[in-house]
Coordinates of C-alpha atoms and ligand atoms in Angstrom, one line a residue:
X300 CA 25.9 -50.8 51.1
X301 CA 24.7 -51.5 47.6
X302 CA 24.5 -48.5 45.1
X303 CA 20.8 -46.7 45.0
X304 CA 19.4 -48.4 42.2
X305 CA 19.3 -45.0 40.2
X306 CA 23.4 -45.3 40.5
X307 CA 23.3 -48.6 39.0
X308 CA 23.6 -50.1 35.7
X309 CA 25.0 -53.7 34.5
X310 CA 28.0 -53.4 31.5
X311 CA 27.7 -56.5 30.1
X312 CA 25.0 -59.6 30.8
X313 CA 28.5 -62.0 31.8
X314 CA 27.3 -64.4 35.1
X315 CA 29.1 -63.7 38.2
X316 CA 31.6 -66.2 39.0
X317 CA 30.3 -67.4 42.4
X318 CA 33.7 -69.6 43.2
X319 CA 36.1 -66.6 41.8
X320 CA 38.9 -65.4 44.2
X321 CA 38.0 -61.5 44.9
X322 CA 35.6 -59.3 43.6
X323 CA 37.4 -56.2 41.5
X324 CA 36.7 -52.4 41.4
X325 CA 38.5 -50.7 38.6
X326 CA 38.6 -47.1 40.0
X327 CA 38.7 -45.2 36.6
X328 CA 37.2 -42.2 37.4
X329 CA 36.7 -41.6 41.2
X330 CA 39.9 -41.8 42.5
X331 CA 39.6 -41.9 46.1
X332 CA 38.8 -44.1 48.6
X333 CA 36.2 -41.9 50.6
X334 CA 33.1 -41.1 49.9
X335 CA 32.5 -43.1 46.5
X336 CA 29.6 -44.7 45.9
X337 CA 31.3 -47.0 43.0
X338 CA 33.8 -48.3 46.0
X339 CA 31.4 -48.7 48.8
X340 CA 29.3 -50.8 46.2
X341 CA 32.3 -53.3 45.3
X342 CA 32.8 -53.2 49.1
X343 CA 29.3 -54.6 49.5
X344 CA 29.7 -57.2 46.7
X345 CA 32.9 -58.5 48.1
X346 CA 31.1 -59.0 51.6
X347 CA 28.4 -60.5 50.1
X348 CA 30.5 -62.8 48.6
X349 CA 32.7 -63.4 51.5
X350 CA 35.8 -62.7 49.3
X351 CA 38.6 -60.2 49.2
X352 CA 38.3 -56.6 47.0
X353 CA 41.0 -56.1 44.4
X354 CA 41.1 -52.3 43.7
X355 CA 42.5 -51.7 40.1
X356 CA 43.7 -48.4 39.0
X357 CA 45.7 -48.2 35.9
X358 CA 46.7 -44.7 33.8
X359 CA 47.4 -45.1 30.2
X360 CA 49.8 -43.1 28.1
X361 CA 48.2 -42.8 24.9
X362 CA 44.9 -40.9 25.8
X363 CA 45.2 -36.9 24.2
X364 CA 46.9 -34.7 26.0
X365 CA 48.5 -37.2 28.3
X366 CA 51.4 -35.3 29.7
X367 CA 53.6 -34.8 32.7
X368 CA 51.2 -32.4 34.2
X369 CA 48.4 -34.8 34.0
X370 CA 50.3 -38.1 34.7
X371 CA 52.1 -36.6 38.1
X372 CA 48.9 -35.5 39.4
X373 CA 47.2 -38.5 39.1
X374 CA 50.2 -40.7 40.1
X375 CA 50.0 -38.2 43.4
X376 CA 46.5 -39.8 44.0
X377 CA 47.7 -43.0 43.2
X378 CA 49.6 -43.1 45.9
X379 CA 47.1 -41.4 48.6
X380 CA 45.3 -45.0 47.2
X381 CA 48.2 -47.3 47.8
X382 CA 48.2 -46.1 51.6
X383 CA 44.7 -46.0 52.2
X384 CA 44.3 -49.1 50.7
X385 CA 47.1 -50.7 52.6
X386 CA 46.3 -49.6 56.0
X387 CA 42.5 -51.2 54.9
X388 CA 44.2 -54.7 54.3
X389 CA 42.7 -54.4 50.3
X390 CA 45.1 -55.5 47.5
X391 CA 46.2 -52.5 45.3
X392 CA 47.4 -53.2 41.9
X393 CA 48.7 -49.5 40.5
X394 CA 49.6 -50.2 37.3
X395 CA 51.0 -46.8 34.9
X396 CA 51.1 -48.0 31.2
X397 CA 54.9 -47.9 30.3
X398 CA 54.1 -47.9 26.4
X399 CA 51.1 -47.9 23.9
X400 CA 49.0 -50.8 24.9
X401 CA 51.3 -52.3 26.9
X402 CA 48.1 -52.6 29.3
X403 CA 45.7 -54.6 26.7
X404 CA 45.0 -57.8 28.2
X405 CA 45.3 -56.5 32.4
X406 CA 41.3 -56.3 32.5
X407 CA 40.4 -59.7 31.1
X408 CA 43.7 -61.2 33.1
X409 CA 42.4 -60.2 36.5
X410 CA 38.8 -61.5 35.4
X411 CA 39.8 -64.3 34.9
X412 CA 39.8 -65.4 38.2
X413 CA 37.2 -62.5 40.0
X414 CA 33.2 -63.2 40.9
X415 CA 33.0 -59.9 39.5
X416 CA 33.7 -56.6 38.7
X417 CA 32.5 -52.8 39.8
X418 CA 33.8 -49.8 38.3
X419 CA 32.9 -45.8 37.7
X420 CA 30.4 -44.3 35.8
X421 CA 31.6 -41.2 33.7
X422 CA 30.0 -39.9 30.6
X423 CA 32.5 -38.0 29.1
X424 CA 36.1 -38.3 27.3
X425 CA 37.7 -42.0 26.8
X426 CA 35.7 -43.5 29.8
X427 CA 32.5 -44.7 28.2
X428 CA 34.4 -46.3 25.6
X429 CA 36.6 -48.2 27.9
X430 CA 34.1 -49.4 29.9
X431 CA 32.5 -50.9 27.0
X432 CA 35.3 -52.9 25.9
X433 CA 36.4 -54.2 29.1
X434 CA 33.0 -55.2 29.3
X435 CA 32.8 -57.2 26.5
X436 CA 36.5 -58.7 27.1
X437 CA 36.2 -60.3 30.3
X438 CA 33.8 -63.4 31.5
X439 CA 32.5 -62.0 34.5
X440 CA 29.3 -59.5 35.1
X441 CA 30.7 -55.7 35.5
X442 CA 28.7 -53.0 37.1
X443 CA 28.9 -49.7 36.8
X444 CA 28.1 -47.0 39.0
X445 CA 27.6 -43.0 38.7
X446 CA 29.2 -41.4 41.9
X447 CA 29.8 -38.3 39.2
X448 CA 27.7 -35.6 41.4
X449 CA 25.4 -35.1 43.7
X450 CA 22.4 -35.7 42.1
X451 CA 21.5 -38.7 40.3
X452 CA 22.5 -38.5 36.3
X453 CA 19.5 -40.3 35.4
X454 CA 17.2 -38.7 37.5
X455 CA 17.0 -36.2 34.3
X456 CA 16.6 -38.9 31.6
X457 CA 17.2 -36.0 28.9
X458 CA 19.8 -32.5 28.1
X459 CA 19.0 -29.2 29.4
X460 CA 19.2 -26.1 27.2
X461 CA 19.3 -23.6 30.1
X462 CA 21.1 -23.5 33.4
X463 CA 17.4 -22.4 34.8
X464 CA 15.6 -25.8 33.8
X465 CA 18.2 -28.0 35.6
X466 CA 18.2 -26.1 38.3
X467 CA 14.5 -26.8 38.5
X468 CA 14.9 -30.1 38.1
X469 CA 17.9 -30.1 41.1
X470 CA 15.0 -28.4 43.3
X471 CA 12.6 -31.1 42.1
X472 CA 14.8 -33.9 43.2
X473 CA 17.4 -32.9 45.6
X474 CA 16.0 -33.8 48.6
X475 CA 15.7 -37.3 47.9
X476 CA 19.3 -37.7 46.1
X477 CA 20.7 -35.8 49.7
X478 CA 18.8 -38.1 51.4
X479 CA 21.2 -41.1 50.6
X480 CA 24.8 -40.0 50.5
X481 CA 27.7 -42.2 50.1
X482 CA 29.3 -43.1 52.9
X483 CA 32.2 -41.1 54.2
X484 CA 34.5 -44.0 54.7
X485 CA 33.8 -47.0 53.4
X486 CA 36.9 -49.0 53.7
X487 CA 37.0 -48.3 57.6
X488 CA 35.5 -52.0 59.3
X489 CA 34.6 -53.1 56.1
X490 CA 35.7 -57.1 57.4
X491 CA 36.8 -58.5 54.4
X492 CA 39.3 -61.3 53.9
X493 CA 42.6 -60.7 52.0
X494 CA 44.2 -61.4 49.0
X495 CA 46.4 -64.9 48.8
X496 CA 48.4 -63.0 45.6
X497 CA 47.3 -62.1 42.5
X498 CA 46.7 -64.3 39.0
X499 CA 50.4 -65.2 37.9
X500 CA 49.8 -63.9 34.5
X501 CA 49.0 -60.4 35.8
X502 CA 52.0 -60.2 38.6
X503 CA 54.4 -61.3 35.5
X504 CA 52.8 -59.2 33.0
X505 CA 51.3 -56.1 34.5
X506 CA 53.5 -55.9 37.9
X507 CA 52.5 -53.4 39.9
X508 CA 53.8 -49.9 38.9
X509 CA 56.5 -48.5 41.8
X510 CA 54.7 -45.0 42.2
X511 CA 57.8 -43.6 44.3
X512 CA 60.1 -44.6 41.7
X513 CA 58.4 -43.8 38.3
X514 CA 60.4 -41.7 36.3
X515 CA 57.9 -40.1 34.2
X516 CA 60.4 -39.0 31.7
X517 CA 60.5 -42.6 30.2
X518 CA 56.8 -42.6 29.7
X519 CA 55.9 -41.7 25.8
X520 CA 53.5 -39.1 26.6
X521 CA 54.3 -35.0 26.4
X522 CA 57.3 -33.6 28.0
X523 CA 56.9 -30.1 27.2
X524 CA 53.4 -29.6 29.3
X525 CA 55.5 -29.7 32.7
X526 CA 53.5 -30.7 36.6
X527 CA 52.6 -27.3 37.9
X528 CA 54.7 -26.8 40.5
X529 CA 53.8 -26.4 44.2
X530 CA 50.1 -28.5 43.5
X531 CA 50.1 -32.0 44.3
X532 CA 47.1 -34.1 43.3
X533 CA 45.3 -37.2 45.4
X534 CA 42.9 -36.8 48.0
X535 CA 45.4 -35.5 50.7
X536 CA 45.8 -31.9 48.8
X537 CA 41.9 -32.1 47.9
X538 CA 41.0 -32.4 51.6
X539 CA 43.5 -29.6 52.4
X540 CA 42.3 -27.4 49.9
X541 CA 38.8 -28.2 51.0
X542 CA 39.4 -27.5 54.4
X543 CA 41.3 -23.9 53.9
X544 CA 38.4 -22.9 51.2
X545 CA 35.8 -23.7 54.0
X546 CA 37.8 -22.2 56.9
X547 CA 39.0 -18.7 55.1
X548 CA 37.2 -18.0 52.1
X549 CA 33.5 -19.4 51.4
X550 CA 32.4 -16.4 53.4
X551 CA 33.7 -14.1 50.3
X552 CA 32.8 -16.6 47.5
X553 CA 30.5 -14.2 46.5
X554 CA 33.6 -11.9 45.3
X555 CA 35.1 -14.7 43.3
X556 CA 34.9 -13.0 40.1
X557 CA 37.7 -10.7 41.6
X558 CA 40.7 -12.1 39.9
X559 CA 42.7 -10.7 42.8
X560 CA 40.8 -11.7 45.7
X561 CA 41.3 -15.4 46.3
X562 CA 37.7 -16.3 46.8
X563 CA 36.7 -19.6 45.1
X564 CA 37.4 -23.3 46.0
X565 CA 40.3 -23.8 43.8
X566 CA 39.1 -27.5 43.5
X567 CA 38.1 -28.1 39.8
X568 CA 41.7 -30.2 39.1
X569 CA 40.6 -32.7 42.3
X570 CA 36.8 -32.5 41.3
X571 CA 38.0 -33.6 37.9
X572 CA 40.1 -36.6 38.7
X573 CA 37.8 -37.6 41.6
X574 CA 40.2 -37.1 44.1
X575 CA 37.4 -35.3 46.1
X576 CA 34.0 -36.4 45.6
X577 CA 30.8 -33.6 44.8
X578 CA 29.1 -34.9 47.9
X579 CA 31.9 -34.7 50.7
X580 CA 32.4 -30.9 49.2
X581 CA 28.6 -30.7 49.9
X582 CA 28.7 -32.0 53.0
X583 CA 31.2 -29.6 54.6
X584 CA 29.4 -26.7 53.4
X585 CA 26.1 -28.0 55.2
X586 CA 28.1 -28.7 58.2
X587 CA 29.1 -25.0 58.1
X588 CA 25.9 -24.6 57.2
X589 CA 24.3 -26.1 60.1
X590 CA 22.0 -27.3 57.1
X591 CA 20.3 -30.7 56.4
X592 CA 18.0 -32.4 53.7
X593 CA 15.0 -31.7 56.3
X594 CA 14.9 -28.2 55.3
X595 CA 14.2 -28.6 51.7
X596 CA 11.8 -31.6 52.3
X597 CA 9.0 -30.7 50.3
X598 CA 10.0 -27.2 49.0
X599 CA 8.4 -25.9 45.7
X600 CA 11.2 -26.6 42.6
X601 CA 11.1 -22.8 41.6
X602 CA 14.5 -23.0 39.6
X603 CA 15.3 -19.7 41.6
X604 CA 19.3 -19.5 42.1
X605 CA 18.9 -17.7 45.5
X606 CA 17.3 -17.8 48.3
X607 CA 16.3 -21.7 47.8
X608 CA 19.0 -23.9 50.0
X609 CA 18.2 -21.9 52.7
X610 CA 22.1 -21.1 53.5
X611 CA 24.1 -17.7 53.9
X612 CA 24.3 -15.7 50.2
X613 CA 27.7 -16.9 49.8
X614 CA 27.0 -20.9 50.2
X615 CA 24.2 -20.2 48.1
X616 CA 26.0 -18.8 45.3
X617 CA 28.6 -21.6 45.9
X618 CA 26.1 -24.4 45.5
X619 CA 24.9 -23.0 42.4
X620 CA 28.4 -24.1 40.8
X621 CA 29.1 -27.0 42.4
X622 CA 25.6 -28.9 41.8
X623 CA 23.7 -26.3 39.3
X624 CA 26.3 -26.1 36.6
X625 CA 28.7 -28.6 37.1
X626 CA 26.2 -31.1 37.1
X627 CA 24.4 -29.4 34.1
X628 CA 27.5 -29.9 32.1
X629 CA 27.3 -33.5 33.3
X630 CA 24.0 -33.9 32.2
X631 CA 24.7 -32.6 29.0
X632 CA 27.6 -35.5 28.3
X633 CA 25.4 -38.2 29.1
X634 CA 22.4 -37.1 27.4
X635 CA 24.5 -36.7 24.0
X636 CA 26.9 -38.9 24.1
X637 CA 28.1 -38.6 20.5
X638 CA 28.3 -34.7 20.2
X639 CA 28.6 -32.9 23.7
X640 CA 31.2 -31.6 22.4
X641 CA 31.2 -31.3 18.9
X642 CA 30.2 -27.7 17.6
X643 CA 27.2 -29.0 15.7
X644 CA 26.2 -29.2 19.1
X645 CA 25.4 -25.8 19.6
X646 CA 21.9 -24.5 19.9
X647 CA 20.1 -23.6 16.9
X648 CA 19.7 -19.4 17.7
X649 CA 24.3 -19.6 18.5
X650 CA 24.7 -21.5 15.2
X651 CA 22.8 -19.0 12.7
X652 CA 23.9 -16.4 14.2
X653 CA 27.5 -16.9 14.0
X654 CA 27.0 -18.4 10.3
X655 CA 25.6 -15.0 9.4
X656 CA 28.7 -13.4 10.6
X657 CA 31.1 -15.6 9.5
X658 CA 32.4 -13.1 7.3
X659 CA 32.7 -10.3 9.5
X660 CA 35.8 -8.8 9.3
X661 CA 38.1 -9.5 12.5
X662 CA 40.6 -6.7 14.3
X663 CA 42.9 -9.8 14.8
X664 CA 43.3 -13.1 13.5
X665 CA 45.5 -15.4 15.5
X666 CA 46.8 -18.8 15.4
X667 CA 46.9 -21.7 17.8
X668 CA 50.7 -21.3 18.1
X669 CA 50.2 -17.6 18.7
X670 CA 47.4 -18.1 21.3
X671 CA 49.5 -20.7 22.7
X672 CA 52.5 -18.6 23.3
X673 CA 50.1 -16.0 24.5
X674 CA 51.5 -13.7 21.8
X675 CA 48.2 -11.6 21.8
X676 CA 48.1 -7.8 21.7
X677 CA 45.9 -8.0 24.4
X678 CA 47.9 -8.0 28.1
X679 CA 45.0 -9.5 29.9
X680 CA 44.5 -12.1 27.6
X681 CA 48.2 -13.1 27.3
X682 CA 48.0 -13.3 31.2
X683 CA 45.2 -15.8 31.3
X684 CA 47.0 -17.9 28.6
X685 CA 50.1 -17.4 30.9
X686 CA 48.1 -18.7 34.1
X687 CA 47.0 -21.1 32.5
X688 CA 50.2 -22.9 31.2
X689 CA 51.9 -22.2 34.5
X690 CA 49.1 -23.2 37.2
X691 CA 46.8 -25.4 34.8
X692 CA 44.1 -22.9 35.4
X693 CA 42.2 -19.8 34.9
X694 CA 40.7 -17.7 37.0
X695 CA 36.9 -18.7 36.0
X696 CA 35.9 -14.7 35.4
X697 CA 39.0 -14.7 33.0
X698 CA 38.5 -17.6 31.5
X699 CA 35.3 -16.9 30.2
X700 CA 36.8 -13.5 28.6
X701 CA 39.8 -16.1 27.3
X702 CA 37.2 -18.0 25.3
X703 CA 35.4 -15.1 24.1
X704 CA 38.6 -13.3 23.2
X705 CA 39.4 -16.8 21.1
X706 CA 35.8 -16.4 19.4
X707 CA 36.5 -12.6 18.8
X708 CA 40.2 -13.6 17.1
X709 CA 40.0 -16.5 14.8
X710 CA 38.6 -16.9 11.3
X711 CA 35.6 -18.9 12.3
X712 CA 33.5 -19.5 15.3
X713 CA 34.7 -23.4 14.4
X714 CA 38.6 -22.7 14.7
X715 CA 37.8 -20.7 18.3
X716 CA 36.0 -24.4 19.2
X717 CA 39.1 -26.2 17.6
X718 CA 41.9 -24.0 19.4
X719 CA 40.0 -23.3 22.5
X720 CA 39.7 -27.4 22.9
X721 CA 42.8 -27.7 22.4
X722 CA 44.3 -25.4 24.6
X723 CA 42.6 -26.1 27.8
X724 CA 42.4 -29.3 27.7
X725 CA 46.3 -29.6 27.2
X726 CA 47.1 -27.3 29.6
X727 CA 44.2 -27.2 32.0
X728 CA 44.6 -29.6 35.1
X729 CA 41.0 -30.2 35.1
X730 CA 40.8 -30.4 31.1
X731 CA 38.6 -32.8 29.5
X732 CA 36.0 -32.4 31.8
X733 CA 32.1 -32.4 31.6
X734 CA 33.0 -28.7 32.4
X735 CA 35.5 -28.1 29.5
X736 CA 33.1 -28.8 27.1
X737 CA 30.4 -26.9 28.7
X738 CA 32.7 -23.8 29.5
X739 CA 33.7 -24.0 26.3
X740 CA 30.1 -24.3 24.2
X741 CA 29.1 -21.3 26.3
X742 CA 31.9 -19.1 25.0
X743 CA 30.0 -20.2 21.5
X744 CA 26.5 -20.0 23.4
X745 CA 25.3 -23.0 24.9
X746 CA 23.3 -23.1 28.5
X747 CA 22.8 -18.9 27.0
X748 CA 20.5 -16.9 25.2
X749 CA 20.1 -14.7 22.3
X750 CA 21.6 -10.9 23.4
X751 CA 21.2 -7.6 22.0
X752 CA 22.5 -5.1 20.4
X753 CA 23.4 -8.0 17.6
X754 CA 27.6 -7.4 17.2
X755 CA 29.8 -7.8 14.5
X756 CA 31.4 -11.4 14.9
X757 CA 29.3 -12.6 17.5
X758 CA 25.6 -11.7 16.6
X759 CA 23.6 -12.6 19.3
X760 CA 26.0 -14.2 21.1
X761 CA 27.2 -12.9 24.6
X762 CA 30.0 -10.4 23.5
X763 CA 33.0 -9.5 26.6
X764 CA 35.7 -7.5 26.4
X765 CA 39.2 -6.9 27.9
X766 CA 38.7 -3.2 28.8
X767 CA 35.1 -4.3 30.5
X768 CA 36.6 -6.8 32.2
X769 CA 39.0 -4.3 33.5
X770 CA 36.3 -1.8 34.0
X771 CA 34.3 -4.4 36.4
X772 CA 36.9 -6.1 37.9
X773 CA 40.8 -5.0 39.7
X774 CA 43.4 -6.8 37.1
X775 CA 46.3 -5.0 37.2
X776 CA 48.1 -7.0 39.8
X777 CA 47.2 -10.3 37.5
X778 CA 48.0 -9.0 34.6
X779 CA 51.7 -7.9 36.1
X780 CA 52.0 -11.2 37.4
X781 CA 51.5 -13.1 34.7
X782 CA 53.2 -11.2 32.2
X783 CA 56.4 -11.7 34.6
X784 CA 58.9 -14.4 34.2
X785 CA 57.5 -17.6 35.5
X786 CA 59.5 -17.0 38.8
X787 CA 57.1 -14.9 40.3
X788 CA 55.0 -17.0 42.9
X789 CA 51.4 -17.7 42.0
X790 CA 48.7 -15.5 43.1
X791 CA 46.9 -18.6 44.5
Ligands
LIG1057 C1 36.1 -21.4 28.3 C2 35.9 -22.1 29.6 C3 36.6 -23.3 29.9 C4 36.4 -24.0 31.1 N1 37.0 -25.1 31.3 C5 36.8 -25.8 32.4 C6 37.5 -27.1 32.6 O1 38.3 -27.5 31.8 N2 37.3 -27.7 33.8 C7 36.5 -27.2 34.8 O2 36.3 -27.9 35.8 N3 35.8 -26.1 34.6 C8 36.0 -25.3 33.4 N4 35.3 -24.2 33.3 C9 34.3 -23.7 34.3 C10 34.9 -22.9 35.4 O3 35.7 -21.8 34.9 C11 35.7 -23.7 36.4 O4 35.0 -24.8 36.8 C12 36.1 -22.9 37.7 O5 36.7 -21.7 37.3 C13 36.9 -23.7 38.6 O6 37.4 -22.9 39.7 P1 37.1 -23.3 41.2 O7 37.3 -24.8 41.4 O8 37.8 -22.3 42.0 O9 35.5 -23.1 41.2 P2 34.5 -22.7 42.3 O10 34.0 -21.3 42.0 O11 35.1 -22.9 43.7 O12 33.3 -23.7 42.1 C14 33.3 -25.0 42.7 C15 33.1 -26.0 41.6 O13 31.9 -25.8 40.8 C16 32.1 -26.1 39.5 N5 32.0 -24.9 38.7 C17 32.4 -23.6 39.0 N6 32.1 -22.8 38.0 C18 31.6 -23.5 37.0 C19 31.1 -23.2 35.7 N7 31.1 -22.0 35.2 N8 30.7 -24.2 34.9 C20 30.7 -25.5 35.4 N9 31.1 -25.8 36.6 C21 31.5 -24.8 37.4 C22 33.6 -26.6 39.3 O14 33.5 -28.0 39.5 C23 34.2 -26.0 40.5 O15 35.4 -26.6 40.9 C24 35.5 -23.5 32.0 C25 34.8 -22.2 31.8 C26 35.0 -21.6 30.6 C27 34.3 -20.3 30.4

């Protein structure tokens, strides 16, 4: 089926090319072959069309912060795509960039001889840039579409400043966005021809990359940021993880803030990279739910954070994550393109205040390469950092005291933005989010508001501390673990 219209959006104002070859989806930011609504729609065009689909999905070397850990995750999806693909009959061309621009030229190669092209939708990092040069390189019309959540990003045609607005706005239009959900496999008895070969320029110039034989140690990206081990990306280990979130722990989500209970989803690294899509995740919690659209149909959009679905406390408070503030992060990056993520950014009350303590004195001053090497004199904070360069994440209570601890540490609120950026988004598997950004302006006050009693430092910003943290929450197991050699098996 064709995107829903509030999906779609046309890159460039190029004619289709009605006697091309095959139609082409460049899978740049939803990489999976299930539920994608930017797949299904090249799937649509290509039967339209009566031609075969090319799926396209490249991974360049000289974005920041490209690094083993990132590249062998997504080279694991890669190849969950070269066998779904294959099994479908659809021509796969995986192409890994061996050196800096070594892929310029692949897009407007494979145009050449295509009716058209589909590809994602993702307002944050590199991608909206990319699209809009391969859109103006190549002769055919491209489409985008925005598969990025479950509802709609331009159903809010402007950037929230509280997590409470867009969660009105979620209530206001959910039932009509759940109403029309991707479909859960779009490839299966999707009919279409296949591929006589590829263009010869692209087979000689970009051949496919062999994803079983890569050896990522002759790829010029960083060496020293090493693939966590035990984690493997694609949509095989999303679905797994899926599956043993929803069979043994959404009924404790609601104790996820326990560093030491595993109660969350774990899934932000496959959310990320689109291995597993918003809606599929929303889907199996409904299912457990025994939950559909009907019950929300025309339900006042209160903006109230329980009670509203109509599910069990814990799905409830799980749903207010998954669609609530992931998507409000979302939002967010395609509302302001140009500064999302820029501290400038910040709301007015976050920036004055912090100006006016600018020149607080601080208890500790610390610098990247010390943060980096967790070389704090805080325990808890050094085992976050530690988590962090070991498993790519952070337990999301922790992580929130990480940032603030940053903010509390550094000679200006700015250099806490600087090294906070920089340290998750190297290290994090689901860095350079939508969710970095926002997790990281509200350490500095975004989505917040204005707290009392005003603090040295951070003013009216939301102040945490380590021995709160250890007040509210059990750590001492975590902070063991993590201070321990790198042997010691993860928590998670
Ligand atoms: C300083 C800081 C940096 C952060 N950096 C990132 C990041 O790089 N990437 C990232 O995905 N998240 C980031 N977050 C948000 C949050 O910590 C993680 O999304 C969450 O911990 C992921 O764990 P989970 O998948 O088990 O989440 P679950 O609790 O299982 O939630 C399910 C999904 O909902 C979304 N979600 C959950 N909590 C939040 C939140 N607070 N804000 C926005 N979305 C949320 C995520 O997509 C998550 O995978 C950051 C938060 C802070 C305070």
């Amino acid at each position: 089926m064709e995107a829903p219209q509030d999906r779609l959006a046309l890159a460039n104002d190029a004619p289709v090319r009605e006697d091309g070859r095959y139609v082409v989806y460049w899978m740049l930011a939803q990489r999976r072959t299930r539920w994608n609504f930017g797949l299904e729609h090249a799937i649509a065009r290509a039967q339209e069309l009566e031609r075969p689909l090319v799926v396209v999905e490249a991974l360049s070397c000289s974005y920041r912060w490209a690094s083993d850990r990132h590249h062998a995750f997504i080279i694991d999806g890669m190849r969950d795509q070269r066998d779904a693909l294959a099994a479908a009959g659809v021509t796969y061309l995986p192409y890994v960039e061996p050196a800096e621009d070594a892929g310029k030229g692949l897009h407007a190669a494979l145009a050449a001889e295509a009716c058209c092209y589909v590809t994602d939708h993702w307002p944050c990092f590199h991608m909206p840039m990319w699209v809009e040069r391969v859109a103006a390189e190549i002769d055919v019309r491209m489409e985008t579409v925005d598969s990025c959540g479950v509802i709609p990003l331009r159903s809010a045609p402007k950037g929230f400043a509280r997590a409470h607005d867009f969660r009105r706005h979620v209530h206001r239009v959910a039932f009509d966005a759940l109403s029309r959900m991707p479909v859960a496999e779009p490839l299966r008895g999707a009919g279409l021809p296949s591929l006589d070969g590829l263009p010869a320029e692209v087979t000689e110039r970009w051949p496919a990359t062999d994803l079983d034989r890569l050896d990522l140690a002759s790829l010029p990206i960083d060496h020293t940021v090493a693939p966590v081990e035990g984690v493997r990306g694609g949509q095989a280990a999303a679905l797994a993880r899926l599956g043993g979130f929803m069979e043994e722990r959404i009924g404790r989500y609601l104790d996820r803030n326990q560093p030491e209970v595993e109660a969350s989803s774990g899934l932000s690294p496959w959310l990320h990279y689109g291995h597993v899509s918003a809606h599929e995740v929303f889907h199996r919690v409904a299912d457990h739910e025994s939950w559909d659209p009907s019950l929300i149909e025309g339900q006042k959009a209160t903006g109230k954070r329980e009670g509203w679905w109509g599910m069990s406390a814990a799905s409830e408070g799980f749903m207010d994550e998954l669609v609530t503030w992931r998507e409000v992060c979302l939002n967010t990056c395609e509302n302001r393109p140009r500064d999302y993520g820029r501290y400038e950014s910040l709301p007015d009350f976050a920036k004055k205040t912090l100006a006016e303590h600018a020149d607080d004195p601080r208890p500790h001053v610390y610098t990247l390469e010390q943060f980096e090497n967790a070389e704090t004199h805080d325990p808890l904070w050094n085992a976050a950092q530690n988590q962090l360069r070991r498993e790519g994440i952070i337990h999301n209570y922790l992580r929130m005291l990480w940032g603030k601890k940053i903010l509390h540490w550094t000679e200006s609120p700015q250099e806490a933005h600087r090294i906070m950026v920089e340290l998750n988004n190297k290290y994090g598997l689901d860095g350079r989010d939508p969710n970095s950004w926002g997790g990281i302006m509200w350490v500095l006050g975004r989505y917040d508001r204005a707290w009392g009693p005003e603090r040295e430092i951070f003013g009216k910003v939301r102040y945490m501390t380590s021995d709160n943290t250890a007040r509210k929450v059990r750590v001492k197991n975590y902070v063991a673990r993590y201070n321990a050699a790198p042997e010691t098996p993860s928590m998670f």
